[in-house]
Short mmCIF file of C-alpha atoms and ligand atoms in Angstrom, two decimals:
data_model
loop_
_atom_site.label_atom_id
_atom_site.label_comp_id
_atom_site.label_asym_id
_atom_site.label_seq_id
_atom_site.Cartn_x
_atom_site.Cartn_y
_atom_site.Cartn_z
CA UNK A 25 -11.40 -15.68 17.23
CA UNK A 26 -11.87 -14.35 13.65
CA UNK A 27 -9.39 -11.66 13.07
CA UNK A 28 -9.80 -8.52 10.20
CA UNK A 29 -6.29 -10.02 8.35
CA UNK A 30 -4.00 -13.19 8.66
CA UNK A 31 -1.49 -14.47 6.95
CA UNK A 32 -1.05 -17.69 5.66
CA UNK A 33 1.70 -20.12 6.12
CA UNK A 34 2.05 -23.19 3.55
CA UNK A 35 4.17 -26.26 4.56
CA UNK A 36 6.11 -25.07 1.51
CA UNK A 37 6.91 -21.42 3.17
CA UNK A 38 8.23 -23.21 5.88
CA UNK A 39 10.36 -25.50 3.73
CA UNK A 40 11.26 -22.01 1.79
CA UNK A 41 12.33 -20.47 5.18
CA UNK A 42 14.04 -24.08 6.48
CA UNK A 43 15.97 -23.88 3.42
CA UNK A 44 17.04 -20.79 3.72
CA UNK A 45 18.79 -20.85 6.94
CA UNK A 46 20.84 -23.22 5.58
CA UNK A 47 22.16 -21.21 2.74
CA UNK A 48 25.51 -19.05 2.88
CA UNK A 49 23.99 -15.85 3.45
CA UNK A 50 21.07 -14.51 6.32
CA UNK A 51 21.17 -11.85 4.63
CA UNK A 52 21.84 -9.97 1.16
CA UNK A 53 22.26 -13.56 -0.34
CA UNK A 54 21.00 -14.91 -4.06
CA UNK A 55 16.51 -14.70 -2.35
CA UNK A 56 16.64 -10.93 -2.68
CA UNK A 57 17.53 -10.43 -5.99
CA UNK A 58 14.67 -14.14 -6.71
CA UNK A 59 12.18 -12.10 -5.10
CA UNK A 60 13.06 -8.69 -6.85
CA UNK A 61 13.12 -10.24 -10.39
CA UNK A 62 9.68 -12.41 -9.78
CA UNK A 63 7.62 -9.37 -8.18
CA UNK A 64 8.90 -7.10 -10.66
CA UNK A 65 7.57 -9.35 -13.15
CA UNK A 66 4.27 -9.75 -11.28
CA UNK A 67 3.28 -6.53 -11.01
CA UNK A 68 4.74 -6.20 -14.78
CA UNK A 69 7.36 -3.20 -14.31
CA UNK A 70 11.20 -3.51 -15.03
CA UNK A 71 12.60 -3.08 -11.99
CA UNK A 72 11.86 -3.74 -8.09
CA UNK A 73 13.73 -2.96 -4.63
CA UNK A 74 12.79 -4.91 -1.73
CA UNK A 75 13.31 -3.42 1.77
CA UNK A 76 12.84 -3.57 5.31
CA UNK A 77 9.46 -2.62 5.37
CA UNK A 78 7.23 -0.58 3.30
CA UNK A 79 7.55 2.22 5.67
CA UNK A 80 11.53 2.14 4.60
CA UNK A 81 10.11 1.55 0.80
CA UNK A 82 8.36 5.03 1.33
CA UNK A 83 10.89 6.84 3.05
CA UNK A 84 13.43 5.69 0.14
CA UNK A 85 11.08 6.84 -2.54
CA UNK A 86 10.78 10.32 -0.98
CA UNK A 87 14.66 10.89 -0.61
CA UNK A 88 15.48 9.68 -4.27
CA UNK A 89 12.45 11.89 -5.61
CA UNK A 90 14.64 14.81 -3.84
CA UNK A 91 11.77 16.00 -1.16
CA UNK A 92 13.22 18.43 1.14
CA UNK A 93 12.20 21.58 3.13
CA UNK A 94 10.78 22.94 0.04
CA UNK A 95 8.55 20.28 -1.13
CA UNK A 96 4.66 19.96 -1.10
CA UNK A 97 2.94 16.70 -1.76
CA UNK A 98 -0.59 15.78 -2.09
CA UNK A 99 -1.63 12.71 -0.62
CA UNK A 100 -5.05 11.45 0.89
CA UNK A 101 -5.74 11.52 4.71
CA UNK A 102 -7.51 7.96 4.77
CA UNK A 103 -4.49 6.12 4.43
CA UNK A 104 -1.85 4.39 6.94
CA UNK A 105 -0.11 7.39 8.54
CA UNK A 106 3.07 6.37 7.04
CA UNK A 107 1.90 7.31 3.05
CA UNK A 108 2.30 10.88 4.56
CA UNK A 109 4.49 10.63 7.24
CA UNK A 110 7.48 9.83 4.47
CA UNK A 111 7.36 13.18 3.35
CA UNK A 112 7.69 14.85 6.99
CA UNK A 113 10.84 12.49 6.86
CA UNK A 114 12.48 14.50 4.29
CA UNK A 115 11.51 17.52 5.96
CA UNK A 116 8.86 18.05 3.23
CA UNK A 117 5.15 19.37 3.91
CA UNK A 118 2.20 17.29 3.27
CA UNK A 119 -1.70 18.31 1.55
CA UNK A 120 -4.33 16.48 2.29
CA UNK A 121 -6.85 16.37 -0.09
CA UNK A 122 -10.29 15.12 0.84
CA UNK A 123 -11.67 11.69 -0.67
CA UNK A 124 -14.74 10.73 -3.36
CA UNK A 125 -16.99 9.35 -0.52
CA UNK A 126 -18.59 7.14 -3.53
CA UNK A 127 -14.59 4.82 -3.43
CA UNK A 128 -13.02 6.57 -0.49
CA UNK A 129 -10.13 7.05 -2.83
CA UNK A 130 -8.56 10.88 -2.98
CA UNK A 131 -10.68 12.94 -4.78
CA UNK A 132 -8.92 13.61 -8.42
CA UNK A 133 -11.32 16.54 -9.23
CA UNK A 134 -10.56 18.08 -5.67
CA UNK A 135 -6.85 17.44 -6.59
CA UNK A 136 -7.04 19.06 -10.27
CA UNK A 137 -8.77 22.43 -8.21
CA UNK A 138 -6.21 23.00 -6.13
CA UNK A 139 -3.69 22.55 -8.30
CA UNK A 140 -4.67 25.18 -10.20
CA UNK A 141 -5.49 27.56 -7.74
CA UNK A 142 -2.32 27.76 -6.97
CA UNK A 143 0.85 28.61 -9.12
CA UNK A 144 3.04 25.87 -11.29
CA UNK A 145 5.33 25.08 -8.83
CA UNK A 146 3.78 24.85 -5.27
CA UNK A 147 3.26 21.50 -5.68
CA UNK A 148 6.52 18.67 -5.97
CA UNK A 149 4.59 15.23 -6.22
CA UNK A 150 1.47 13.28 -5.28
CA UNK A 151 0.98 9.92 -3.46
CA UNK A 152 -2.13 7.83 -4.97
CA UNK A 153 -2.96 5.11 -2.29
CA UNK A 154 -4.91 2.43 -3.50
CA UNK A 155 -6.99 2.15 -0.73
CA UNK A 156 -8.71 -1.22 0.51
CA UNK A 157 -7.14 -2.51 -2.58
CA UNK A 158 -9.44 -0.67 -5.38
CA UNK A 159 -6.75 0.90 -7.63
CA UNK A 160 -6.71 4.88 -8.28
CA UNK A 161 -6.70 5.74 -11.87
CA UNK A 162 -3.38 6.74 -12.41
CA UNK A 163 -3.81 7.81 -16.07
CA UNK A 164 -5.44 10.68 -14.83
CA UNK A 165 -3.13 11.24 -11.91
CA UNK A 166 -0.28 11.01 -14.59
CA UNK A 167 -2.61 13.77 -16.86
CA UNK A 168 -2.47 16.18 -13.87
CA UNK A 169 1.30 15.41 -12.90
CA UNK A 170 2.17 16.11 -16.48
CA UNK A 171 0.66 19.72 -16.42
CA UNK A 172 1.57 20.88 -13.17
CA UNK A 173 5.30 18.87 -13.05
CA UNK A 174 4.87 16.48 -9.93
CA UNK A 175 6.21 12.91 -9.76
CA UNK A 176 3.90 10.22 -8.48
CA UNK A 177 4.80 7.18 -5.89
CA UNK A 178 1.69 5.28 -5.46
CA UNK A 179 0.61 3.40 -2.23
CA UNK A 180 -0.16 0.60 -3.98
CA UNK A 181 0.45 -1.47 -0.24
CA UNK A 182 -3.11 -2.75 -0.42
CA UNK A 183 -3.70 -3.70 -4.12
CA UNK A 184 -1.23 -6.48 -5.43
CA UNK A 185 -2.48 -7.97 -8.29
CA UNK A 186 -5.03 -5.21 -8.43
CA UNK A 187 -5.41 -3.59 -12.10
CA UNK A 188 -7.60 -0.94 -14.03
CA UNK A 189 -8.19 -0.69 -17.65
CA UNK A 190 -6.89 2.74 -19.25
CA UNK A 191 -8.64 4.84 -21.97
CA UNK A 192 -6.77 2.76 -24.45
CA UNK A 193 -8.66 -0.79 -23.05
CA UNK A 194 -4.84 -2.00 -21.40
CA UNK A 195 -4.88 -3.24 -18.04
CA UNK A 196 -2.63 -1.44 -15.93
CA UNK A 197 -1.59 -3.45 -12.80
CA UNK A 198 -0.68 -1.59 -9.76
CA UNK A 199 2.86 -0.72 -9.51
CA UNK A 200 3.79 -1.85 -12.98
CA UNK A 201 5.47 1.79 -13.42
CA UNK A 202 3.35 2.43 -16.50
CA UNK A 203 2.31 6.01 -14.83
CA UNK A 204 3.55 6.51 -11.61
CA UNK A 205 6.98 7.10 -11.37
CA UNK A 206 7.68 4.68 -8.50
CA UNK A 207 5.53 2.19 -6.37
CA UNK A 208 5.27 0.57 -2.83
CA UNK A 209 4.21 -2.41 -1.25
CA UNK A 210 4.61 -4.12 2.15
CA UNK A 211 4.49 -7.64 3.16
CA UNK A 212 3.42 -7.10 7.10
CA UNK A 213 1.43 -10.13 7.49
CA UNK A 214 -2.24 -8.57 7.51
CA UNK A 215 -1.42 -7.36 3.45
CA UNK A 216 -1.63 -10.02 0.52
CA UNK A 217 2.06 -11.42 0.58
CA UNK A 218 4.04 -12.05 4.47
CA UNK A 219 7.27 -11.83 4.64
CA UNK A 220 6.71 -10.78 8.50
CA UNK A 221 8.91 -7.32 7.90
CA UNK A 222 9.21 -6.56 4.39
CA UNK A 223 8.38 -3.88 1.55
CA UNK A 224 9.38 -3.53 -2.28
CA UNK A 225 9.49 -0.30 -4.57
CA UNK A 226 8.68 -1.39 -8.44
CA UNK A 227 9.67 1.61 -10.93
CA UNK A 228 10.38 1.60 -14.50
CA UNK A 229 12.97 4.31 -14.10
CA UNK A 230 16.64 3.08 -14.08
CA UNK A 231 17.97 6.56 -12.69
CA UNK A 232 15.75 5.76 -9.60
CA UNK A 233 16.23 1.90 -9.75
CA UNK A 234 20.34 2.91 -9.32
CA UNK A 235 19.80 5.48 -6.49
CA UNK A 236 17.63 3.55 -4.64
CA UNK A 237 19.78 0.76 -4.52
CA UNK A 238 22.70 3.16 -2.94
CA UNK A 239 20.07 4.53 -0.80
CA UNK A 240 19.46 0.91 0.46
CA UNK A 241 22.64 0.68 1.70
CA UNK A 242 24.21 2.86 3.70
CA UNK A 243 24.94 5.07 0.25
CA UNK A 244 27.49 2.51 -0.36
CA UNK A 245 29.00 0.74 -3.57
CA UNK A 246 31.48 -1.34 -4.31
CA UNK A 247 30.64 -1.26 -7.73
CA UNK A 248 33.80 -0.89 -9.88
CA UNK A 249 31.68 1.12 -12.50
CA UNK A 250 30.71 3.37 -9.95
CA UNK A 251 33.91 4.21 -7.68
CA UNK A 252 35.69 7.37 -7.79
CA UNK A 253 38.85 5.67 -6.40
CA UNK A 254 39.91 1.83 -6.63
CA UNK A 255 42.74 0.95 -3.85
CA UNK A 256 41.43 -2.68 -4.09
CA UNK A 257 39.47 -5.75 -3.72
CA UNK A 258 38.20 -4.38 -0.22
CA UNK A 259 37.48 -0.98 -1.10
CA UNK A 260 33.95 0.54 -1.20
CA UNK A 261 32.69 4.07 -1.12
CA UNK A 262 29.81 5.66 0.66
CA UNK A 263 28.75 8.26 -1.99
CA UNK A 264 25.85 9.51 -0.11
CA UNK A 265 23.66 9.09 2.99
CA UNK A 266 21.71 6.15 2.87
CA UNK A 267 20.53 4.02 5.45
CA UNK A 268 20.13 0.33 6.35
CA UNK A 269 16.92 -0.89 4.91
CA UNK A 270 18.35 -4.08 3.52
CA UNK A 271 15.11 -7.57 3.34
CA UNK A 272 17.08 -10.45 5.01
CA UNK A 273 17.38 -13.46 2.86
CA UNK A 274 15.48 -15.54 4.85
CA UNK A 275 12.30 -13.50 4.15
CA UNK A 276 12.77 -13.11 1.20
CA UNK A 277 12.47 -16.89 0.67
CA UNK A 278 9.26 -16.48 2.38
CA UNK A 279 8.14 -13.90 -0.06
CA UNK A 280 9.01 -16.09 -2.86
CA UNK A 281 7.35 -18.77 -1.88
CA UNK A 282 3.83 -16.56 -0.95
CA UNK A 283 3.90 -14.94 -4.30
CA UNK A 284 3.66 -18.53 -5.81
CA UNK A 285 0.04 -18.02 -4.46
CA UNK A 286 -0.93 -14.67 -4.71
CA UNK A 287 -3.58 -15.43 -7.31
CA UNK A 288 -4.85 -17.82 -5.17
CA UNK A 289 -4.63 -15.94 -2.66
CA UNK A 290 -6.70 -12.92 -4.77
CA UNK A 291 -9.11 -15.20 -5.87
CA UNK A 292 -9.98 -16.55 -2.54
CA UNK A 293 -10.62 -12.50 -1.26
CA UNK A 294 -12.83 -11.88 -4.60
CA UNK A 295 -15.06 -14.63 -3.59
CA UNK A 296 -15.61 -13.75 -0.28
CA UNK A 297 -16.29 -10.11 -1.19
CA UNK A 298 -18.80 -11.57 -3.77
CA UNK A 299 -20.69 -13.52 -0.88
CA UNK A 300 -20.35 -10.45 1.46
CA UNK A 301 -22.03 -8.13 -1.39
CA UNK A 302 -24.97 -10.67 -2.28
CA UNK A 303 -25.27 -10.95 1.69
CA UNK A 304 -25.63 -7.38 2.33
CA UNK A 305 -27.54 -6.08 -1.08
CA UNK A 306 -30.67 -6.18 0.42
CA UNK A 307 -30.18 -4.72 4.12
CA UNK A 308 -28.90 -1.18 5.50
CA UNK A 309 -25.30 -1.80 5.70
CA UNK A 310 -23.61 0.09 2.90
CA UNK A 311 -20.44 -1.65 1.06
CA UNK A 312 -18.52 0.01 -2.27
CA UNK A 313 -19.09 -0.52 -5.41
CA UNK A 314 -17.48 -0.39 -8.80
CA UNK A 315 -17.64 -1.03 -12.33
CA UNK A 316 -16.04 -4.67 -12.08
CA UNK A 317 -15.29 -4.64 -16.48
CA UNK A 318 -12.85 -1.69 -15.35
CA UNK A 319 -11.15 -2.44 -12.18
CA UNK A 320 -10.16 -5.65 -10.44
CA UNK A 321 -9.65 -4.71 -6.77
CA UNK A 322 -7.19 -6.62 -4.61
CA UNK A 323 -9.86 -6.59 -1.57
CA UNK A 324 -7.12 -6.11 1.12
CA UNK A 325 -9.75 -4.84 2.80
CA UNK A 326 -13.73 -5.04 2.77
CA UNK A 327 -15.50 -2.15 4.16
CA UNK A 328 -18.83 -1.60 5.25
CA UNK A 329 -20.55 1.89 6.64
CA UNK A 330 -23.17 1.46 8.90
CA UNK A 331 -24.81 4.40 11.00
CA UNK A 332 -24.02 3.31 14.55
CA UNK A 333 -20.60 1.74 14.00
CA UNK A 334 -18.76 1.48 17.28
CA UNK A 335 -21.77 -0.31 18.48
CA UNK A 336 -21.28 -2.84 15.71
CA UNK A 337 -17.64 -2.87 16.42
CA UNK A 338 -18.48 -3.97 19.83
CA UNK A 339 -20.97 -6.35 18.82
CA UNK A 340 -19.28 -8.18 16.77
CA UNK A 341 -16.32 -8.52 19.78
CA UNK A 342 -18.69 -10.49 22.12
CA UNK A 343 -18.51 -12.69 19.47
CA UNK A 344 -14.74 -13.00 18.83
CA UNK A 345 -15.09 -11.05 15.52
CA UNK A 346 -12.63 -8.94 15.61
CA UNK A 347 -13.50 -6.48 12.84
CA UNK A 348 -11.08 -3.46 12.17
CA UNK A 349 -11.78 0.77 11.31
CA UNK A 350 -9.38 1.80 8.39
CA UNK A 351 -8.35 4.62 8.95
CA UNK A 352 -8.35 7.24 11.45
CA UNK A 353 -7.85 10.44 9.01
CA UNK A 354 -3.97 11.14 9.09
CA UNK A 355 -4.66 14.66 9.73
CA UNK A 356 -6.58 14.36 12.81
CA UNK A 357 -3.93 12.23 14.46
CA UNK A 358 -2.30 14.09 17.24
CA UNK A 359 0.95 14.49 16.29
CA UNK A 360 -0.28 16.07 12.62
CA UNK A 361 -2.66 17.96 15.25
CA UNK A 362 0.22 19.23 16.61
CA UNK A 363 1.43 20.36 13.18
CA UNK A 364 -1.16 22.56 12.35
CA UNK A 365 -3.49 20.02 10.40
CA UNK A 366 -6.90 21.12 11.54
CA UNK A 367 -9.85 18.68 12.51
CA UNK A 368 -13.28 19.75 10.01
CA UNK A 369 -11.10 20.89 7.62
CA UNK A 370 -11.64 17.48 5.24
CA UNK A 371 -15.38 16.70 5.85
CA UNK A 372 -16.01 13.70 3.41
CA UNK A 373 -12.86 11.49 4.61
CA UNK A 374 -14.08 12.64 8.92
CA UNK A 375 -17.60 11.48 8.07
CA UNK A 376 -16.38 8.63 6.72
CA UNK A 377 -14.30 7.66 9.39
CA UNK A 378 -17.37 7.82 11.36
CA UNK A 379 -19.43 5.14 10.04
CA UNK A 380 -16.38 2.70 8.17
CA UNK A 381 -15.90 -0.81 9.44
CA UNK A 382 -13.35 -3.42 7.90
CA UNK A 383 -15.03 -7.19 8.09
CA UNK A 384 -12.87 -10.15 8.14
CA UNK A 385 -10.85 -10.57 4.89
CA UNK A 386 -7.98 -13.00 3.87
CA UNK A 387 -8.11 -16.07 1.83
CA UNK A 388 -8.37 -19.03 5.10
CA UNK A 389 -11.20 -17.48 5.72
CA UNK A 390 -13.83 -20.26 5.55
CA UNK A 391 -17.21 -20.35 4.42
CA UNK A 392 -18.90 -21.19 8.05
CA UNK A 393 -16.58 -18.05 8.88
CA UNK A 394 -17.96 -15.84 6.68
CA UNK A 395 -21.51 -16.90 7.17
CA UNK A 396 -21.03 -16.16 11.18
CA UNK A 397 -19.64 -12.88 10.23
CA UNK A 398 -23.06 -12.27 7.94
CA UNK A 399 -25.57 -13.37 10.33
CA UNK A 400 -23.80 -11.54 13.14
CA UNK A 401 -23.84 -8.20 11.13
CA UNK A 402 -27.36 -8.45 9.75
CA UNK A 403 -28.30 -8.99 13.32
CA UNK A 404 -26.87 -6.29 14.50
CA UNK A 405 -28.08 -3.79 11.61
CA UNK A 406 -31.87 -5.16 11.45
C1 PLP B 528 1.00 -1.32 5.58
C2 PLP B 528 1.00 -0.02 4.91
C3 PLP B 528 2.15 0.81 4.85
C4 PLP B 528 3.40 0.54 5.63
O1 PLP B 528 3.95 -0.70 5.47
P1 PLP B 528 4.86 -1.35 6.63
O2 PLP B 528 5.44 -2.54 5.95
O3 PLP B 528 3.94 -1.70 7.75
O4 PLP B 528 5.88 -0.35 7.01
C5 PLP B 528 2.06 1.97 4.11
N1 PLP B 528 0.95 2.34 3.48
C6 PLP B 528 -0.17 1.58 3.53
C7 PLP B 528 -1.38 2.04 2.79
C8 PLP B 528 -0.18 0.40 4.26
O5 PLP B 528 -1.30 -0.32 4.33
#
């Protein structure tokens, strides 16, 4: 069977993990603050937060950006449902904004119009996702938060290691903080880094870095610097309402331990989305492109559009390739039905949907693999 994602596990992950169990601490032990301090520096921004999961990541980076009942945020509607459904969290409201079927990315020029057809103010923040693993351009994002006063979190759960070079020629690696004000990432298994559960918010913002961390847990410090009161050694106060979101120790060995090959890891998917291209250059199956001296994408994904899709889908299952559709537009799910959100109302990202298929993509992928995949797809498309 050749799956869409999979992780993979080194003998030295399970020597990392092994290890770890032996330690002190399951949990909040001397691995979290390791894996903090060497993603941080990965991604290149100052500070990082890991978490439960990057749903929690999310749902953290809402509260300490203050969305509540009166907050409207822009986000894309082909993304994982929980880019958006953080906002709903907090009680917030979320716009969709339809994507630039030529990256499937949210449509900055679509973004820019409504923002000004509608007063300063309507609008609190914006969440860039960086879709398949092809980075937004979040110098212009930051351009358009600056006039019109949002913050930015960016999505960037597909794309680490990913990068695009600014107007000034600097590379700009996703969630290094440089423009958006914070940024996610999850280590599920199926994304670049497995931790099993796990997520991270990087940020170059201390007053976020220091609410986040209270947010983590519980709203509770027993930081001497930060108490109100001191009655002693035991004493701690829960300043506000916070949650339990806390990365056990034990995974975040594991995370340490993938990260040591995350540009192997990346390498490995930019080779196989090389030989995918060259496969299907010639033939009617459609794959992105994009100007590779400007972007490096992370290739969490590869996706192909292809007319008659869910017969490809089902093709490809009768020979144990099980290929994946990413996404079903957020707005159209039934619960955002329920909401309001109206099917036909985003046209590019619903046509989309109808013809997008995700091929096999993660670095133990081999070679014969990917060549089964090919034939099986050129087959199938004539
Ligand atoms: C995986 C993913 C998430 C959520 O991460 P979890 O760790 O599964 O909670 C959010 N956004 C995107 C784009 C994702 O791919």
């Amino acid at each position: 069977m050749i799956p869409y994602g999979k992780q993979h596990i080194s003998e030295q992950d399970i020597a990392a993990v092994t290890a770890a169990l032996q330690h002190d601490f399951l949990t909040q032990g001397p691995k979290i603050a390791e894996f903090e301090e060497k993603f941080a520096q990965y991604v290149g921004a100052k500070y990082a937060v890991a978490l439960a999961n990057g749903t929690a990541a999310l749902h953290l980076c809402a509260l300490a950006l203050n969305v509540n009942e009166k907050s409207r945020v822009i986000t894309t509607p082909i993304t994982f449902a929980a880019s958006a459904n953080c906002v709903l969290y907090c009680g917030g409201k979320v716009e969709f904004v339809d994507i630039d079927p030529k990256t499937a990315l949210i449509d900055l020029e679509k973004v820019e119009n409504l923002l000004q057809a509608n007063p300063k103010g309507t609008f609190s923040g914006i969440i860039p996702v960086d879709f398949m693993g092809l980075p937004v351009n979040l110098e212009k994002v930051r351009t358009l938060a600056d006039e019109y006063g949002l913050w930015i979190i960016e999505d960037a759960c597909h794309a680490p290691g990913g990068y695009f070079i600014d107007s000034k020629g600097e590379k700009q690696t996703c969630g290094n903080g440089n423009y958006a004000d914070l940024a996610i990432f999850s280590f599920h298994p199926v994304k670049h880094i497995a931790c099993g559960e796990g997520g991270m918010i990087t940020t170059n913002r201390k007053d976020l870095y220091d609410k986040l961390q209270l947010l983590r847990t519980h709203g509770i410090t027993k930081n001497p610097d930060l108490l109100q009161e001191n009655h002693g050694g035991w004493y701690y106060e829960m300043q506000t309402l916070g949650y339990n979101y806390r990365l056990p120790d034990i995974l975040a060995a594991l995370g340490v331990s993938q990260l040591e090959r995350a540009d192997e890891g990346l390498e490995k998917r930019q080779e196989i989305a090389t030989r995918y291209d060259a496969a299907f250059k010639n033939s009617k199956v459609c794959f992105f492109q994009y100007p590779k001296e400007k972007i490096k994408h992370a290739y969490h994904l590869y996706v192909i559009q292809v007319e008659d899709r869910k017969g490809l889908y089902d093709y490809l299952r009768t020979h144990q390739i099980f290929a994946q559709v990413h996404y079903i537009p957020v707005h159209t799910l039934p619960y955002y039905q329920s909401l309001g959100y109206q099917k036909g109302t985003l046209p590019r990202a619903e046509s989309y949907y109808q013809t997008c298929l995700s091929l096999p993509m993660y670095p133990t992928l081999t070679e014969a693999e990917q060549d089964f995949v090919i034939e099986k797809v050129l087959e199938f498309c004539g």
